[in-house]
Amino acid sequence: MANFNIDAKQNMTYDAIVIGSGISGGWAAKELCEKGLKTLVLERGRMVEHVKDYPTMNLDPWDMELRGGLTPELQKKHYKGGRSGFIGETNEHFHANDLENPYTEVKPFMWVRAHQMGGRSILWGKQCYRWSDLDFEANAKDGHGVDWPIRYRDIEPWYTYVEKFAGISGDPLGLPHLPDSHFLPPMELNCVEKHIKSRIEKDYPGRHLIIGRVAHLTVPLNGRGKCQYRNRCDRGCPYGAYFSSNAVTLPAANATGNLTIRPFSIVQSIIYDEEKGKASGVRIIDAETNEVMEYYARIIFCNASALSSTQILLNSTSNRFPNGLGNDSGELGHNLMDHTYRIGAMGVVEGFEDQYYKGRRPNGIYIPRYVNLDEKTKSDKFVRGFGFQGGGGRSGWGAGANLEDFGGDFKDSLMKPGPWEFFITGFAECLPYHENKVYLNKDVLDKWGQPTLSIDCEWKENEKALNKQIRQDAKEMLERAGLKDIVDFDNQHEPGFGIHEMGTARMGRDPKTSVLNGTNQVHACKNVFVTDGACMTSSSCVNPSLTYMALTARAANHAVSELKKLNL
Amino acid sequence: MNRRNALRKTALLAGSAVAAPSLFSLLQSCKKQSRLEWTPVFLSEDQARFVSAFVDTLLPRTDTPGALDVKTDIFLDLVFAKTYDAKAQENVVNEIKKFNEECKQRHGKVFADLNMEDRKAVFKSKEAESPKFNPKVWGTAVGEQKPVGFYRSLKSMALWGYFSSEEIGMKHLNYDPVPGEYRGCVPLSEIGNTWSL
Ligand SMILES: Cc1cc2nc3c(=O)[nH]c(=O)nc-3n(C[C@H](O)[C@H](O)[C@H](O)COP(=O)(O)OP(=O)(O)OC[C@H]3O[C@@H](n4cnc5c(N)ncnc54)[C@H](O)[C@@H]3O)c2cc1C
Ligand code: SF4
């Protein structure tokens, strides 16, 4: 890969500035650069170049001193995000430092952040599902939140556009409420998953069990290799087989010659020009030197991730916007959403002892939403719905800890695969509540002396009712599929565990009740675009990042056409 | 290139190496460690004898190597030293003491000095009385995990230490770092042992 241009000192003025280099920022950079705009990407973390900066990507457990364990110092560094169970010796260097970047949990909220080039695109689970009009019309239909200013037809071509470049593997199903993507060949289900699929689909007409739709290449694409089934994705992929900014969008942006990347650049605020009535640039703090600098551009894309973009807007005050840029409605920071997480069931599958699988598939199964689709599937207990992720496999030596056995035969028996197990866990849609919010906290400052966020968010009755149904349905499906030793569970995780935080600068039709318009522009400051999770008006029950990609490409296209018309 | 840029480039290089240096220097020393001259990092000599006896009772040598052959005890000492905070370390010390005292009461000697029959009797009663781990989904236990007690937690760590060792992982389990494909249904007879990764 050609070296990135990181020399942002010579030139303080660009056509476009992109704040953040994660999933959405990478797309903004690619689209704007490819359309000919000189683009500056400001990233608060360090540089992470594809392959070169993936130090653990090929390590086996025994290659690491602690074989995955963390020292108490590193545990402290991740004392908030570590609750996720996802942080270990192989990937802790891709997770943000919680000590340097505090936030306040007014009510419990786990915020998983990644502060480096690529953001969370290095770490994500890559599950990719299109939203549909079931989602875009939900608020209008049941009256929660405000109406989305767009419908499926507005975003449909942009889904196709980003999917063709990102590479999404999956199986078409033709469901109207979970539209098919432009798919690469699907990954395979294993024996037990196929078996349970046939049981569930027979017992429950209208329910489907499919292989997860994931941003993994199952065939080579644009010089990227296909997935080698190592399941070591969150260390970075040497083949570029899964979608990340580092492997996919940033190299494409760089190839245009229009990209400048400045790492260690913490955007503190967006500068509003009172005379021109638009934003003129951004103020940054150099994370290494603490130097404060300004960069200027005609348009600004805010892609720091949902809560961080909102934090920047809240921190961007002026005479015109005393309560934060674009906050005429008072909705900035409000309507925070996530998905509920880790409610489901698991059990043992008898039979298939003579069957096994080869490869470590970085993907599981998906059961699309089947409630509240129409009159027939309507629930009287809650609005909206949920889907399940999960998977099956044979237990390994780890199961030995619970076996009431020890000694030589015990040891040798653990060299053979154990029984088949299968689990499903639900993700439920969360409603947009005005009271679920973030706001600036000037009493708690980060390492650079900047105000931090307080997060005040909780699940309410509708989410609790959805969770109850998830647990009940999960257990029942596994029982009817013939599983044994079924354990059903609800871990009662606080918001944030879904790692799908959304809302806080929502899109809407009315500037009085929303922050962004139908093309992700701040209503009253049209050259500022917010296209990460902050823009979301409702939360659907499917993973959101594919939708951020599509919205970003769509907004970038709009931005450039408006620039050409001299409207910005 | 101006000076500022040069500085930044250097910083970038340093930044990208985060995890590497400390890791490798220590790794060397652990791999080279020979059993005869092993000086525990954290455990006292008596405590180390306990841990060695524990892993040897749990995973003795058969046709395949035992826990002592792959230095599971040496690894566990390192885990206590490097991943436990002071409070957790103190707890390990207390639990070993308690375990040995129980052995003395019931069999007249500390665990490491018991013959195999007595050690097995101790393990049997520990198995019966120790709570179990809840199942896990994506790295965390489901439901409310009650403490499993020292025996089961040390057992689980010993399994981890044994099966994640290079010798077992590469030569005895089925090692395939780059499978290249996923096949969902393959006769077990074609594969044999559990995948090591
Ligand atoms: C373990 C895990 C699994 C996940 N699984 C899935 C999944 O399966 N499917 C799915 O759809 N989503 C998944 N997600 C969520 C997904 O990662 C996020 O939705 C997505 O990365 C959001 O993209 P983004 O561009 O908004 O922000 P991010 O990818 O978080 O990137 C934001 C970037 O902005 C930078 N930044 C922040 N503040 C500033 C500032 N002030 N100045 C400059 N730069 C700044 C950050 O350093 C970061 O690089 C998962 C996340 C995790 C952690
Ligand atoms: S599983 Fe596939 S995408 Fe993930 S790191 Fe391995 S090869 Fe890359």
Tab-separated table of C-alpha atoms in Angstrom, chain B residues 20-151:
chain	number	residue	atom	x	y	z
B	20	ALA	CA	5.391	-6.504	21.327
B	21	PRO	CA	8.506	-5.764	23.389
B	22	SER	CA	7.709	-6.849	26.931
B	23	LEU	CA	5.893	-9.861	25.607
B	24	PHE	CA	8.741	-11.440	23.777
B	25	SER	CA	11.550	-10.963	26.219
B	26	LEU	CA	9.579	-12.742	28.924
B	27	LEU	CA	8.282	-15.388	26.645
B	28	GLN	CA	11.820	-16.446	25.893
B	29	SER	CA	12.585	-16.923	29.530
B	30	CYS	CA	9.454	-19.007	30.121
B	31	LYS	CA	9.988	-21.326	27.195
B	32	LYS	CA	13.629	-21.918	28.077
B	33	GLN	CA	12.865	-22.549	31.717
B	34	SER	CA	13.881	-26.066	32.619
B	35	ARG	CA	12.024	-27.847	35.383
B	36	LEU	CA	15.112	-28.581	37.465
B	37	GLU	CA	16.154	-25.007	37.889
B	38	TRP	CA	12.644	-23.539	38.041
B	39	THR	CA	12.397	-20.726	40.534
B	40	PRO	CA	8.774	-19.660	40.827
B	41	VAL	CA	8.040	-15.992	40.198
B	42	PHE	CA	5.155	-15.750	42.622
B	43	LEU	CA	4.680	-18.986	44.543
B	44	SER	CA	6.798	-20.024	47.511
B	45	GLU	CA	8.594	-23.341	47.238
B	46	ASP	CA	5.865	-25.117	49.221
B	47	GLN	CA	3.080	-23.493	47.275
B	48	ALA	CA	4.796	-24.430	44.023
B	49	ARG	CA	4.976	-28.060	45.206
B	50	PHE	CA	1.245	-27.893	45.815
B	51	VAL	CA	0.473	-26.551	42.352
B	52	SER	CA	2.765	-29.121	40.714
B	53	ALA	CA	1.106	-31.956	42.626
B	54	PHE	CA	-2.338	-30.593	41.795
B	55	VAL	CA	-1.791	-30.424	38.033
B	56	ASP	CA	-0.058	-33.808	38.069
B	57	THR	CA	-3.021	-35.441	39.810
B	58	LEU	CA	-5.446	-33.794	37.437
B	59	LEU	CA	-3.520	-34.433	34.209
B	60	PRO	CA	-0.914	-37.152	34.731
B	61	ARG	CA	1.309	-38.528	32.011
B	62	THR	CA	-0.204	-41.364	29.953
B	63	ASP	CA	0.620	-42.146	26.330
B	64	THR	CA	0.384	-38.404	25.999
B	65	PRO	CA	2.372	-35.885	28.033
B	66	GLY	CA	1.219	-34.908	31.511
B	67	ALA	CA	0.745	-31.414	32.873
B	68	LEU	CA	4.234	-31.417	34.356
B	69	ASP	CA	5.757	-32.364	31.003
B	70	VAL	CA	4.352	-29.216	29.417
B	71	LYS	CA	5.152	-27.027	32.435
B	72	THR	CA	1.564	-26.237	33.350
B	73	ASP	CA	2.640	-25.422	36.907
B	74	ILE	CA	5.317	-23.040	35.696
B	75	PHE	CA	2.729	-21.309	33.529
B	76	LEU	CA	0.194	-21.027	36.369
B	77	ASP	CA	2.815	-19.429	38.598
B	78	LEU	CA	3.336	-16.845	35.865
B	79	VAL	CA	-0.400	-16.257	35.571
B	80	PHE	CA	-0.653	-15.645	39.328
B	81	ALA	CA	2.351	-13.335	39.161
B	82	LYS	CA	1.317	-11.338	36.134
B	83	THR	CA	-2.465	-11.265	35.892
B	84	TYR	CA	-3.543	-11.271	39.546
B	85	ASP	CA	-3.718	-8.112	41.607
B	86	ALA	CA	-2.445	-8.121	45.199
B	87	LYS	CA	-5.805	-9.133	46.628
B	88	ALA	CA	-6.287	-12.046	44.263
B	89	GLN	CA	-2.713	-13.165	44.945
B	90	GLU	CA	-3.331	-13.124	48.667
B	91	ASN	CA	-6.409	-15.217	48.082
B	92	VAL	CA	-4.391	-17.855	46.205
B	93	VAL	CA	-1.950	-18.090	49.091
B	94	ASN	CA	-4.782	-18.488	51.607
B	95	GLU	CA	-6.610	-21.053	49.532
B	96	ILE	CA	-3.517	-23.209	49.096
B	97	LYS	CA	-2.990	-23.056	52.831
B	98	LYS	CA	-6.587	-24.045	53.502
B	99	PHE	CA	-6.406	-26.890	51.001
B	100	ASN	CA	-3.257	-28.253	52.634
B	101	GLU	CA	-4.729	-27.956	56.101
B	102	GLU	CA	-7.736	-29.978	55.066
B	103	CYS	CA	-5.413	-32.647	53.652
B	104	LYS	CA	-3.479	-32.735	56.901
B	105	GLN	CA	-6.658	-33.152	58.889
B	106	ARG	CA	-8.026	-35.942	56.755
B	107	HIS	CA	-4.860	-37.700	55.627
B	108	GLY	CA	-2.143	-36.406	57.912
B	109	LYS	CA	0.016	-34.688	55.269
B	110	VAL	CA	-0.022	-31.700	52.920
B	111	PHE	CA	-1.372	-32.460	49.442
B	112	ALA	CA	2.008	-32.790	47.722
B	113	ASP	CA	3.134	-35.399	50.239
B	114	LEU	CA	0.072	-37.633	49.847
B	115	ASN	CA	0.208	-40.845	47.859
B	116	MET	CA	-1.892	-41.057	44.695
B	117	GLU	CA	-4.745	-42.896	46.411
B	118	ASP	CA	-5.179	-40.147	48.998
B	119	ARG	CA	-4.829	-37.390	46.431
B	120	LYS	CA	-7.592	-39.011	44.408
B	121	ALA	CA	-9.810	-39.181	47.477
B	122	VAL	CA	-9.263	-35.464	48.050
B	123	PHE	CA	-10.095	-34.646	44.428
B	124	LYS	CA	-13.214	-36.827	44.554
B	125	SER	CA	-14.653	-35.026	47.505
B	126	LYS	CA	-13.701	-31.648	46.013
B	127	GLU	CA	-15.463	-32.569	42.766
B	128	ALA	CA	-18.595	-33.470	44.663
B	129	GLU	CA	-18.719	-30.310	46.743
B	130	SER	CA	-17.543	-27.661	44.218
B	131	PRO	CA	-20.140	-25.613	42.342
B	132	LYS	CA	-19.904	-25.558	38.545
B	133	PHE	CA	-19.298	-22.905	35.947
B	134	ASN	CA	-22.326	-21.506	34.164
B	135	PRO	CA	-22.192	-21.948	30.419
B	136	LYS	CA	-20.761	-19.066	28.433
B	137	VAL	CA	-21.950	-17.148	25.414
B	138	TRP	CA	-19.396	-14.989	23.614
B	139	GLY	CA	-16.886	-14.963	26.429
B	140	THR	CA	-19.112	-14.306	29.431
B	141	ALA	CA	-21.118	-16.569	31.663
B	142	VAL	CA	-24.876	-16.600	31.252
B	143	GLY	CA	-27.024	-16.125	34.319
B	144	GLU	CA	-25.614	-15.313	37.720
B	145	GLN	CA	-22.329	-17.129	38.280
B	146	LYS	CA	-21.908	-18.313	41.860
B	147	PRO	CA	-18.296	-18.636	43.027
B	148	VAL	CA	-16.991	-22.053	41.965
B	149	GLY	CA	-14.412	-22.199	44.702
B	150	PHE	CA	-10.663	-22.703	44.565
B	151	TYR	CA	-10.630	-26.327	43.424
